[in-house]
Amino acid sequence: MKTDLFVGGRWTPGSEGTFPVLDPSSGETITSVARAGLDDLDAAITAAHEAWPAWAATAPRQRGEVLRRAFDAMIERREEIAALITQEMGKSLDDARAEVTYAAEFFRWFSEEAVRIGGELRTAPGGANRILTFQRPVGVSLLLTPWNFPAAMATRKIGPALAAGCTVVLKPAEDTPLTALLLAGLLADAGVPDGVVNVLTTDKPGDLVTKALADDRVRKLSFTGSTQVGRLLLAQAAGHIVKCSMELGGNAPFLVLDDADLDAAVQGAMVAKMRNHGQACTAANRFLVHESVVGEFTEKLVSAMRAVPSAPVINERALVNLEAKVELSGGAIQLGGKRTKGSGFHYPPTVVTDVPRDSALGREEIFGPVAPIFTVHDDEDAVAFANATEMGLVSYLYTADLARGLRLAERLDAGMVGLNRGLVSDPAAPFGGLKESGLGREGGFEGIAEYLETTYVATSW
């Protein structure tokens, strides 16, 4: 288990000492990792900046082959990586295995996209000249990842950055730094040159990130996290007009229409709500169920949720936040609702009905295993309540009528819609939101564009 910083291809201690990493299941310390300081940040940016010209000039096929070897290594070491994710993040081993497979796919997908970076040749409408375009890597990229998917959120950013020819400085979340450090070593073993990938760990990120965005060598910021922090980072990035992509908060509605297959809807709800114990920006946040089926749906959901064992949330702060939201909701608790006794930060699967729409459970992202159910009267009521939020990441919709579902999907303010599906994430699909849920897209054909700039040449012959 590596616990030092990874800078310029070398493992180095942090200049600000160390900080502990806790196991959410027990609350005990797993180990301590290096705390990066401003000198470490400068060294990492310098290493990335110096490595960038050679990496950008590396043949796209060669960059792709490196990423493909990283994919193979992740699959080969899946059990090891999954065990580490479970230890530092607290998700079940099955969830962790699924994350490793999902995370590795970003390396495979972008290994194939590296060779498809292209340009265009057009004739100007007036016929005076030709319009030639080509794409080039944006440069040194600062990647800030969250704790809930410590492998996948890193590979979803590193994959397209390296495929495009960029170099990176990755700062993982303080709760889950160990997976990022493991990935740094894995990428080095796969053939990533020194300085192309650098990892800084810290539990005091504010000054480091501010300093990084004030450094004119940093040309790209990719952040996954809260909308509140995203606003601050966008303001800081404006100083040097840093190119930004932001995957921010969610408040996902899960619509169950009167004609829905309720068994399928509950099955989808369990995926959309309980994946990663509800700690996902894509998690179903508000269940909007038609009044004619709300009773039966509630019974089926409570039964399904009751069969899920209690699991930890990430830390004590998250646990207290969940308790407060449920206690102040004013709803009727049908299942759970109280923290699980014992060590660690455990909170049980919880179902709440008769929830006021203006309560915290109706307005705010929950980020935990709590399912509030709201009754809606018709399609218009459902869409209006679904869109009554500043967020617009993902929506879920269950109906037996495909045409009806597609019509409503077009009206939902969301960058992604799960139509009769409880899972939308896919490395081949563009992941991202509308409104205050973010800017740009990750994954899909669109994902690599976030790390490229277009140059236009006017010429004639």
Coordinates of N, CA and C in Angstrom, one line a residue, residues 69-264:
R69 N -3.1 -1.2 -21.7 CA -2.4 -2.0 -20.7 C -2.9 -1.7 -19.3
A70 N -3.2 -0.4 -19.1 CA -3.8 -0.1 -17.8 C -5.1 -0.8 -17.5
F71 N -5.9 -0.8 -18.6 CA -7.2 -1.6 -18.5 C -7.0 -3.0 -18.1
D72 N -6.1 -3.7 -18.8 CA -5.8 -5.1 -18.6 C -5.3 -5.3 -17.1
A73 N -4.5 -4.4 -16.7 CA -3.9 -4.5 -15.3 C -5.0 -4.3 -14.3
M74 N -6.0 -3.4 -14.5 CA -7.1 -3.2 -13.5 C -7.9 -4.5 -13.5
I75 N -8.2 -5.1 -14.6 CA -9.0 -6.3 -14.6 C -8.3 -7.4 -13.9
E76 N -7.0 -7.5 -14.2 CA -6.2 -8.6 -13.6 C -6.2 -8.4 -12.1
R77 N -6.1 -7.2 -11.6 CA -6.0 -6.9 -10.2 C -7.3 -6.5 -9.5
R78 N -8.4 -6.9 -10.1 CA -9.7 -6.4 -9.7 C -10.0 -6.7 -8.2
E79 N -9.7 -7.9 -7.8 CA -10.0 -8.3 -6.4 C -9.2 -7.4 -5.4
E80 N -7.9 -7.2 -5.7 CA -7.1 -6.3 -4.9 C -7.6 -4.9 -4.8
I81 N -8.0 -4.3 -6.0 CA -8.4 -3.0 -6.0 C -9.8 -2.9 -5.3
A82 N -10.7 -3.8 -5.5 CA -12.0 -3.8 -4.9 C -11.9 -3.9 -3.4
A83 N -11.0 -4.7 -2.9 CA -10.8 -4.8 -1.4 C -10.4 -3.5 -0.8
L84 N -9.5 -2.8 -1.6 CA -9.0 -1.5 -1.1 C -10.1 -0.5 -1.1
I85 N -10.9 -0.5 -2.1 CA -12.1 0.5 -2.2 C -13.0 0.2 -1.0
T86 N -13.3 -1.1 -0.8 CA -14.2 -1.4 0.3 C -13.7 -0.9 1.6
Q87 N -12.4 -1.1 1.8 CA -11.8 -0.7 3.1 C -11.8 0.8 3.3
E88 N -11.5 1.6 2.3 CA -11.4 3.0 2.6 C -12.7 3.8 2.3
M89 N -13.6 3.2 1.5 CA -14.8 3.9 1.2 C -16.1 3.3 1.9
G90 N -16.0 2.0 2.1 CA -17.1 1.3 2.9 C -18.2 0.6 2.1
K91 N -18.1 0.7 0.7 CA -19.1 0.0 -0.1 C -18.9 -1.5 0.0
S92 N -20.0 -2.2 -0.3 CA -19.9 -3.7 -0.3 C -18.9 -4.1 -1.3
L93 N -18.4 -5.3 -1.1 CA -17.4 -5.9 -2.0 C -17.9 -6.1 -3.4
D94 N -19.2 -6.5 -3.5 CA -19.8 -6.6 -4.8 C -19.9 -5.3 -5.6
D95 N -20.3 -4.2 -4.8 CA -20.3 -2.9 -5.4 C -18.9 -2.4 -5.8
A96 N -17.9 -2.8 -5.0 CA -16.5 -2.4 -5.3 C -16.0 -3.1 -6.6
R97 N -16.3 -4.4 -6.7 CA -15.9 -5.1 -7.9 C -16.6 -4.5 -9.1
A98 N -17.8 -4.2 -9.0 CA -18.5 -3.5 -10.2 C -17.9 -2.2 -10.5
E99 N -17.5 -1.5 -9.5 CA -16.8 -0.2 -9.7 C -15.5 -0.4 -10.5
V100 N -14.7 -1.4 -10.1 CA -13.4 -1.6 -10.7 C -13.6 -1.9 -12.2
T101 N -14.6 -2.8 -12.5 CA -14.9 -3.1 -13.9 C -15.3 -1.9 -14.7
Y102 N -16.2 -1.1 -14.1 CA -16.6 0.2 -14.7 C -15.5 1.1 -14.9
A103 N -14.7 1.3 -13.9 CA -13.5 2.2 -13.9 C -12.5 1.8 -15.0
A104 N -12.2 0.5 -15.1 CA -11.3 0.0 -16.1 C -11.8 0.3 -17.5
E105 N -13.1 0.3 -17.7 CA -13.6 0.5 -19.0 C -13.3 1.9 -19.6
F106 N -13.2 2.9 -18.7 CA -12.8 4.2 -19.2 C -11.4 4.2 -19.8
F107 N -10.5 3.4 -19.3 CA -9.2 3.2 -19.9 C -9.3 2.5 -21.3
R108 N -10.1 1.5 -21.4 CA -10.3 0.8 -22.6 C -11.0 1.7 -23.7
W109 N -12.1 2.4 -23.2 CA -12.8 3.2 -24.2 C -11.9 4.3 -24.7
F110 N -11.2 5.0 -23.9 CA -10.4 6.1 -24.3 C -9.1 5.7 -25.0
S111 N -8.7 4.4 -24.8 CA -7.5 3.9 -25.5 C -7.9 3.8 -27.0
E112 N -9.2 3.6 -27.3 CA -9.7 3.5 -28.7 C -10.0 4.9 -29.2
E113 N -10.4 5.8 -28.4 CA -10.6 7.2 -28.8 C -9.4 8.0 -29.1
A114 N -8.2 7.6 -28.6 CA -7.0 8.3 -28.8 C -6.7 8.4 -30.3
V115 N -6.9 7.4 -31.0 CA -6.6 7.3 -32.4 C -7.6 8.0 -33.3
R116 N -8.7 8.5 -32.7 CA -9.8 9.1 -33.5 C -9.8 10.6 -33.4
I117 N -8.8 11.2 -32.8 CA -8.7 12.6 -32.7 C -8.4 13.1 -34.1
G118 N -9.2 14.0 -34.6 CA -9.1 14.4 -36.0 C -9.3 15.9 -36.2
G119 N -9.7 16.3 -37.4 CA -9.9 17.6 -37.8 C -10.8 17.6 -39.1
E120 N -10.9 18.8 -39.7 CA -11.7 18.9 -40.9 C -11.0 19.7 -42.0
L121 N -11.4 19.5 -43.2 CA -11.1 20.4 -44.3 C -12.3 20.8 -45.0
R122 N -12.6 22.1 -45.0 CA -13.8 22.7 -45.7 C -13.4 23.8 -46.6
T123 N -14.3 24.1 -47.5 CA -14.1 25.3 -48.4 C -14.9 26.4 -47.8
A124 N -14.3 27.6 -47.7 CA -15.1 28.8 -47.2 C -16.2 29.0 -48.2
P125 N -17.4 29.4 -47.6 CA -18.6 29.7 -48.5 C -18.3 30.6 -49.6
G126 N -17.5 31.6 -49.4 CA -17.2 32.5 -50.5 C -16.2 32.0 -51.5
G127 N -15.6 30.9 -51.2 CA -14.6 30.3 -52.2 C -13.2 30.8 -52.2
A128 N -13.0 31.8 -51.3 CA -11.6 32.5 -51.3 C -10.5 31.6 -50.7
N129 N -10.9 30.7 -49.7 CA -9.9 30.0 -49.0 C -10.4 28.6 -48.5
R130 N -9.5 27.8 -48.0 CA -9.9 26.6 -47.4 C -9.9 26.8 -45.8
I131 N -10.7 26.0 -45.2 CA -10.7 26.0 -43.7 C -10.2 24.7 -43.2
L132 N -9.0 24.7 -42.6 CA -8.4 23.5 -42.1 C -8.4 23.6 -40.6
T133 N -8.9 22.6 -39.9 CA -8.9 22.5 -38.5 C -8.2 21.3 -38.0
F134 N -7.5 21.4 -36.8 CA -7.0 20.3 -36.2 C -7.1 20.5 -34.7
Q135 N -7.0 19.4 -33.9 CA -7.2 19.4 -32.5 C -5.8 19.1 -31.8
R136 N -5.7 19.8 -30.6 CA -4.4 19.7 -29.9 C -4.8 19.6 -28.4
P137 N -4.0 18.9 -27.6 CA -4.3 18.8 -26.2 C -4.2 20.2 -25.5
V138 N -5.1 20.3 -24.5 CA -5.2 21.6 -23.8 C -4.0 21.9 -22.9
G139 N -3.4 20.8 -22.4 CA -2.2 21.0 -21.5 C -2.3 20.4 -20.2
V140 N -1.6 21.0 -19.2 CA -1.6 20.4 -17.8 C -3.0 20.5 -17.3
S141 N -3.5 19.4 -16.8 CA -4.9 19.3 -16.3 C -5.0 19.0 -14.8
L142 N -5.7 19.8 -14.1 CA -5.9 19.5 -12.6 C -7.2 18.7 -12.5
L143 N -7.1 17.6 -11.9 CA -8.3 16.7 -11.7 C -8.6 16.5 -10.2
L144 N -9.8 16.9 -9.9 CA -10.3 16.8 -8.5 C -11.4 15.8 -8.4
T145 N -11.2 14.7 -7.7 CA -12.2 13.6 -7.7 C -12.8 13.4 -6.3
P146 N -14.0 12.9 -6.2 CA -14.7 12.7 -5.0 C -14.4 11.3 -4.4
W147 N -15.0 11.1 -3.2 CA -14.7 9.9 -2.4 C -15.6 8.7 -2.8
N148 N -16.8 9.0 -3.4 CA -17.8 7.9 -3.5 C -17.5 6.8 -4.6
F149 N -16.7 7.2 -5.6 CA -16.2 6.2 -6.6 C -14.7 6.5 -6.8
P150 N -13.9 6.1 -5.9 CA -12.5 6.5 -5.9 C -11.7 6.0 -7.1
A151 N -12.1 4.9 -7.7 CA -11.5 4.4 -8.9 C -12.1 5.0 -10.2
A152 N -13.4 4.9 -10.3 CA -14.1 5.3 -11.5 C -14.0 6.8 -11.8
M153 N -14.1 7.6 -10.7 CA -14.0 9.1 -11.0 C -12.6 9.5 -11.4
A154 N -11.6 8.7 -11.0 CA -10.2 9.0 -11.4 C -10.0 8.6 -12.8
T155 N -10.4 7.4 -13.2 CA -10.2 6.9 -14.6 C -11.0 7.6 -15.6
R156 N -12.2 8.1 -15.2 CA -13.1 8.8 -16.1 C -12.4 10.2 -16.5
K157 N -11.5 10.7 -15.7 CA -10.8 11.9 -16.0 C -9.4 11.6 -16.6
I158 N -8.7 10.7 -16.0 CA -7.3 10.4 -16.5 C -7.4 9.8 -17.9
G159 N -8.3 8.9 -18.2 CA -8.4 8.2 -19.5 C -8.5 9.2 -20.6
P160 N -9.4 10.1 -20.7 CA -9.5 11.1 -21.8 C -8.3 12.1 -21.8
A161 N -7.9 12.5 -20.6 CA -6.8 13.4 -20.6 C -5.5 12.8 -21.2
L162 N -5.2 11.6 -20.9 CA -4.0 10.9 -21.4 C -4.2 10.6 -22.9
A163 N -5.4 10.2 -23.3 CA -5.7 9.9 -24.7 C -5.5 11.1 -25.5
A164 N -5.9 12.3 -25.0 CA -5.8 13.5 -25.8 C -4.3 14.1 -25.9
G165 N -3.5 13.6 -25.0 CA -2.1 14.1 -25.0 C -1.8 15.1 -23.8
C166 N -2.7 15.1 -22.9 CA -2.5 16.0 -21.7 C -1.8 15.3 -20.6
T167 N -1.2 16.1 -19.7 CA -0.6 15.5 -18.5 C -1.5 16.0 -17.3
V168 N -1.4 15.3 -16.2 CA -2.4 15.6 -15.1 C -1.7 15.6 -13.8
V169 N -2.4 16.4 -12.9 CA -2.2 16.4 -11.5 C -3.5 16.1 -10.9
L170 N -3.5 14.9 -10.2 CA -4.8 14.4 -9.6 C -4.7 14.6 -8.1
K171 N -5.8 15.3 -7.6 CA -6.0 15.4 -6.1 C -7.3 14.6 -5.8
P172 N -7.1 13.4 -5.2 CA -8.3 12.6 -4.8 C -8.9 13.2 -3.5
A173 N -10.1 12.8 -3.2 CA -10.7 13.2 -1.9 C -9.9 12.7 -0.7
E174 N -10.0 13.4 0.3 CA -9.2 13.1 1.5 C -9.7 11.8 2.2
D175 N -11.0 11.4 2.0 CA -11.5 10.2 2.6 C -11.0 8.9 1.9
T176 N -10.6 9.1 0.6 CA -10.3 7.9 -0.2 C -9.1 8.1 -1.1
P177 N -7.9 8.4 -0.5 CA -6.7 8.6 -1.3 C -6.0 7.4 -1.7
L178 N -6.2 6.2 -1.1 CA -5.4 5.1 -1.3 C -5.6 4.5 -2.7
T179 N -6.9 4.5 -3.2 CA -7.1 3.9 -4.5 C -6.4 4.8 -5.6
A180 N -6.4 6.1 -5.4 CA -5.7 6.9 -6.4 C -4.2 6.6 -6.4
L181 N -3.7 6.4 -5.3 CA -2.2 6.1 -5.2 C -1.9 4.8 -5.9
L182 N -2.8 3.8 -5.7 CA -2.7 2.5 -6.3 C -2.7 2.7 -7.8
L183 N -3.7 3.5 -8.3 CA -3.8 3.7 -9.8 C -2.6 4.4 -10.3
A184 N -1.9 5.3 -9.5 CA -0.7 5.9 -10.0 C 0.4 4.9 -10.3
G185 N 0.6 4.0 -9.4 CA 1.5 2.9 -9.6 C 1.2 2.0 -10.7
L186 N -0.1 1.7 -10.9 CA -0.6 0.8 -11.9 C -0.3 1.5 -13.3
L187 N -0.6 2.8 -13.4 CA -0.3 3.5 -14.7 C 1.2 3.6 -15.0
A188 N 2.0 3.8 -14.0 CA 3.4 3.8 -14.2 C 3.9 2.4 -14.7
D189 N 3.4 1.3 -14.2 CA 3.7 0.0 -14.6 C 3.2 -0.2 -16.0
A190 N 2.1 0.4 -16.4 CA 1.6 0.3 -17.8 C 2.4 1.0 -18.8
G191 N 3.3 1.9 -18.4 CA 4.2 2.6 -19.3 C 3.9 4.1 -19.4
V192 N 3.2 4.6 -18.5 CA 3.0 6.1 -18.5 C 4.3 6.7 -18.1
P193 N 4.9 7.6 -18.9 CA 6.2 8.3 -18.6 C 6.1 9.1 -17.4
D194 N 7.3 9.3 -16.8 CA 7.4 10.1 -15.6 C 6.9 11.5 -15.8
G195 N 6.1 12.0 -14.9 CA 5.5 13.3 -14.9 C 4.2 13.4 -15.6
V196 N 3.8 12.4 -16.3 CA 2.5 12.5 -17.1 C 1.3 12.4 -16.1
V197 N 1.5 11.6 -15.1 CA 0.4 11.4 -14.0 C 1.1 11.7 -12.7
N198 N 0.6 12.7 -12.0 CA 1.0 13.0 -10.6 C -0.1 13.0 -9.7
V199 N 0.1 12.5 -8.5 CA -1.0 12.4 -7.5 C -0.6 13.1 -6.2
L200 N -1.4 14.0 -5.8 CA -1.2 14.8 -4.5 C -2.3 14.5 -3.6
T201 N -2.0 14.0 -2.4 CA -3.0 13.7 -1.4 C -3.0 14.8 -0.3
T202 N -4.1 15.2 0.2 CA -4.2 16.2 1.3 C -5.5 16.2 1.9
D203 N -5.6 16.5 3.2 CA -6.9 16.8 3.9 C -7.1 18.3 4.0
K204 N -6.3 19.1 3.4 CA -6.4 20.5 3.5 C -6.3 21.1 2.0
P205 N -7.3 20.8 1.2 CA -7.1 21.1 -0.2 C -7.3 22.5 -0.7
G206 N -7.9 23.4 0.2 CA -8.3 24.7 -0.2 C -7.1 25.5 -0.8
D207 N -6.0 25.7 0.0 CA -4.9 26.5 -0.5 C -4.2 25.9 -1.7
L208 N -4.1 24.5 -1.7 CA -3.5 23.9 -2.9 C -4.2 24.1 -4.2
V209 N -5.6 24.0 -4.1 CA -6.3 24.1 -5.3 C -6.3 25.6 -5.8
T210 N -6.5 26.5 -4.8 CA -6.4 27.9 -5.2 C -5.1 28.3 -5.8
K211 N -4.0 27.8 -5.3 CA -2.7 28.0 -5.8 C -2.5 27.4 -7.2
A212 N -3.0 26.2 -7.4 CA -2.9 25.6 -8.7 C -3.7 26.3 -9.8
L213 N -4.9 26.9 -9.4 CA -5.6 27.6 -10.4 C -5.1 29.0 -10.7
A214 N -4.2 29.4 -9.8 CA -3.5 30.7 -10.1 C -2.2 30.5 -10.9
D215 N -1.8 29.3 -11.1 CA -0.6 29.0 -11.9 C -1.0 28.9 -13.4
D216 N -0.3 29.8 -14.2 CA -0.7 29.8 -15.6 C -0.3 28.6 -16.4
R217 N 0.4 27.7 -15.8 CA 0.8 26.4 -16.5 C -0.4 25.4 -16.4
V218 N -1.4 25.6 -15.5 CA -2.5 24.8 -15.5 C -3.6 25.3 -16.4
R219 N -4.0 24.5 -17.4 CA -4.9 25.0 -18.4 C -6.3 24.3 -18.4
K220 N -6.4 23.3 -17.5 CA -7.7 22.6 -17.5 C -8.0 22.2 -16.1
L221 N -9.3 22.3 -15.7 CA -9.8 21.9 -14.4 C -11.0 20.9 -14.7
S222 N -10.9 19.7 -14.1 CA -12.0 18.8 -14.1 C -12.4 18.5 -12.7
F223 N -13.6 18.8 -12.3 CA -14.0 18.6 -10.9 C -15.3 17.9 -10.8
T224 N -15.3 16.9 -9.9 CA -16.6 16.2 -9.5 C -16.8 16.4 -8.1
G225 N -18.0 17.0 -7.7 CA -18.2 17.3 -6.3 C -19.5 18.1 -6.2
S226 N -19.6 18.9 -5.1 CA -20.8 19.6 -4.8 C -20.9 20.9 -5.7
T227 N -22.1 21.3 -5.9 CA -22.4 22.6 -6.6 C -21.8 23.7 -5.9
Q228 N -21.8 23.7 -4.6 CA -21.3 24.9 -3.8 C -19.8 25.0 -4.0
V229 N -19.1 23.9 -4.0 CA -17.6 24.0 -4.2 C -17.4 24.3 -5.7
G230 N -18.2 23.8 -6.6 CA -18.0 24.1 -8.0 C -18.1 25.5 -8.3
R231 N -19.0 26.2 -7.7 CA -19.1 27.7 -7.9 C -17.8 28.4 -7.5
L232 N -17.3 28.0 -6.4 CA -16.0 28.7 -6.0 C -14.9 28.4 -6.9
L233 N -14.8 27.2 -7.4 CA -13.7 26.8 -8.3 C -13.9 27.5 -9.7
L234 N -15.1 27.7 -10.2 CA -15.3 28.4 -11.4 C -14.8 29.8 -11.3
A235 N -15.1 30.4 -10.1 CA -14.7 31.8 -9.9 C -13.2 31.9 -9.9
Q236 N -12.5 30.9 -9.3 CA -11.0 30.9 -9.2 C -10.5 30.7 -10.6
A237 N -11.1 29.8 -11.3 CA -10.6 29.4 -12.7 C -10.7 30.6 -13.6
A238 N -11.6 31.5 -13.4 CA -11.8 32.6 -14.3 C -10.5 33.5 -14.3
G239 N -9.7 33.5 -13.3 CA -8.5 34.3 -13.3 C -7.6 34.1 -14.5
H240 N -7.4 32.9 -14.8 CA -6.5 32.5 -16.0 C -7.3 31.9 -17.1
I241 N -8.7 32.1 -17.1 CA -9.5 31.5 -18.1 C -9.2 30.0 -18.3
V242 N -9.2 29.3 -17.2 CA -8.9 27.9 -17.3 C -10.1 27.1 -17.8
K243 N -9.9 26.3 -18.8 CA -11.0 25.5 -19.3 C -11.5 24.5 -18.2
C244 N -12.9 24.5 -18.1 CA -13.4 23.8 -16.9 C -14.5 22.8 -17.4
S245 N -14.5 21.6 -16.7 CA -15.7 20.7 -16.8 C -16.0 20.4 -15.4
M246 N -17.3 20.4 -15.1 CA -17.9 20.3 -13.8 C -19.0 19.3 -13.7
E247 N -18.8 18.2 -12.9 CA -19.9 17.3 -12.7 C -20.3 17.5 -11.2
L248 N -21.4 18.2 -11.0 CA -21.8 18.7 -9.7 C -23.0 18.0 -9.1
G249 N -23.7 18.6 -8.3 CA -24.8 17.9 -7.5 C -25.9 17.4 -8.3
G250 N -26.7 16.5 -7.7 CA -27.9 16.0 -8.3 C -29.0 16.0 -7.3
N251 N -30.2 15.9 -7.9 CA -31.5 15.8 -7.1 C -32.5 15.0 -7.9
A252 N -32.1 13.8 -8.2 CA -32.7 13.0 -9.2 C -34.1 12.6 -8.9
P253 N -35.1 13.0 -9.7 CA -36.5 12.4 -9.5 C -36.6 11.1 -10.1
F254 N -37.4 10.2 -9.5 CA -37.7 8.9 -10.0 C -39.2 8.8 -10.2
L255 N -39.7 9.0 -11.5 CA -41.1 9.0 -11.8 C -41.7 7.6 -12.0
V256 N -42.8 7.3 -11.3 CA -43.5 6.1 -11.6 C -44.9 6.4 -12.0
L257 N -45.2 6.2 -13.3 CA -46.5 6.6 -13.8 C -47.5 5.5 -13.5
D258 N -48.8 5.9 -13.8 CA -49.9 5.0 -13.4 C -49.9 3.7 -14.2
D259 N -49.2 3.6 -15.3 CA -49.2 2.4 -16.1 C -47.9 1.6 -16.0
A260 N -47.0 2.0 -15.0 CA -45.7 1.4 -14.9 C -45.8 -0.1 -14.4
D261 N -44.9 -0.9 -14.9 CA -44.7 -2.2 -14.3 C -44.0 -2.0 -12.9
L262 N -44.8 -2.2 -11.8 CA -44.3 -1.9 -10.5 C -43.2 -2.7 -10.1
D263 N -43.2 -4.0 -10.4 CA -42.0 -4.9 -10.1 C -40.8 -4.4 -10.7
A264 N -40.9 -4.0 -12.0 CA -39.7 -3.5 -12.7 C -39.3 -2.2 -12.1

